[in-house]
Amino acid sequence: MYPPRVTLYEVGPRDGLQNEAAQLPVDDKVRLIEKLAAAGLSRIEIGSFVRPDWIPQLADTDKLASRLPPGPRYAALVPNRTGLDRAIAAGLREVAVFMSSSETHNQKNTNKSIAESLGHFAQIVPAAKKQGRFVRAYLSTVWGCPYEGKVDPMRALEISRELKKIGCDELSLGDTIGVGNPLQTRTILELFLKHLDPGYLALHLHDTNGTALANCLVGLEMGITIFDTSIGGMGGCPYAPGAAGNLATEDLASMLDDMEIATGVDLEKLFEAGELAQRLIGHKLTGRRLQAALGRRHPGEARAEAST
Ligand code: MG
């Protein structure tokens, strides 16, 4: 019923840091990525080759790319041809393009209409493939849009099939605002899996409403084996300050470990990475298993509260 093995695609150093106020120096990012690699994560997204003034937290991706520990496959976002050229020069084997399934979010996030984004990718994806790069595509707002509300899954599917036609190797479907429920996840995946292979799809779920693991479980039951997570849940939710955003890597890794589904991840080392992430970011992260692990490791710091 469940796949025997699952890949966790770590987005903390990119998606997580991009939404944190703290700007980490390259040395700290390298330390964090070393911990993530040591924990056994096999795919890590390290940053973005967008214009440095757009996302100052990620302005140093070129420098960071030259200092990565061996082992994992590293990826970065590329918004355009310049970004792709920078990613190739930096030696990254994987690049990611991104767009939304709702017009307003796509316009605000990328300054393009959906048709313009697809036209643009039709240029840069083949160029990346020609250079031997693995190309991941992100499709955001599939479960809901912060501006338009509900998104028609048929529309999201049309865009997804177009992205496959253009040459993308993998498609990560995003619940960008974390509003998805398990029934909706089943409905979306039932539709998508009529037209696309489960191995082509990844799920990028957010935990804003505490439903990310439930949605993951539906994905697992339907044959999805790639899930995007962020160490400690780093990044929060840009549309609901203070709320959880990306699903925490330790939360999914722990649940899968409990279910005896292999991830290749060493949980204790993952908690060490989470502890470092929290220290570097400077505030408590939302990951439940991380907080439980920290409570066990530093019992003196936990408040004495009545347990029910
Ligand atoms: Mg995210």
PDB file of C-alpha atoms and ligand atoms in Angstrom, residues 11 14-15 19 176 204-206 245-246, ligand 1:
ATOM      1  CA  VAL A  11      14.244  23.149   0.506  1.00  0.00           C
ATOM      2  CA  ARG A  14      16.352  28.155  -0.361  1.00  0.00           C
ATOM      3  CA  ASP A  15      12.606  28.234   0.342  1.00  0.00           C
ATOM      4  CA  ASN A  19      11.193  33.712   3.901  1.00  0.00           C
ATOM      5  CA  THR A 176       1.720  27.288  -1.343  1.00  0.00           C
ATOM      6  CA  HIS A 204       5.465  20.556  -1.837  1.00  0.00           C
ATOM      7  CA  LEU A 205       3.091  20.771   1.106  1.00  0.00           C
ATOM      8  CA  HIS A 206       2.778  23.506   3.695  1.00  0.00           C
ATOM      9  CA  GLY A 245       4.916  27.175   6.322  1.00  0.00           C
ATOM     10  CA  ASN A 246       6.923  24.390   4.728  1.00  0.00           C
TER      11      ASN A 246
HETATM   12 MG    MG B   1       7.400  26.345   0.302  1.00  0.00          MG
END
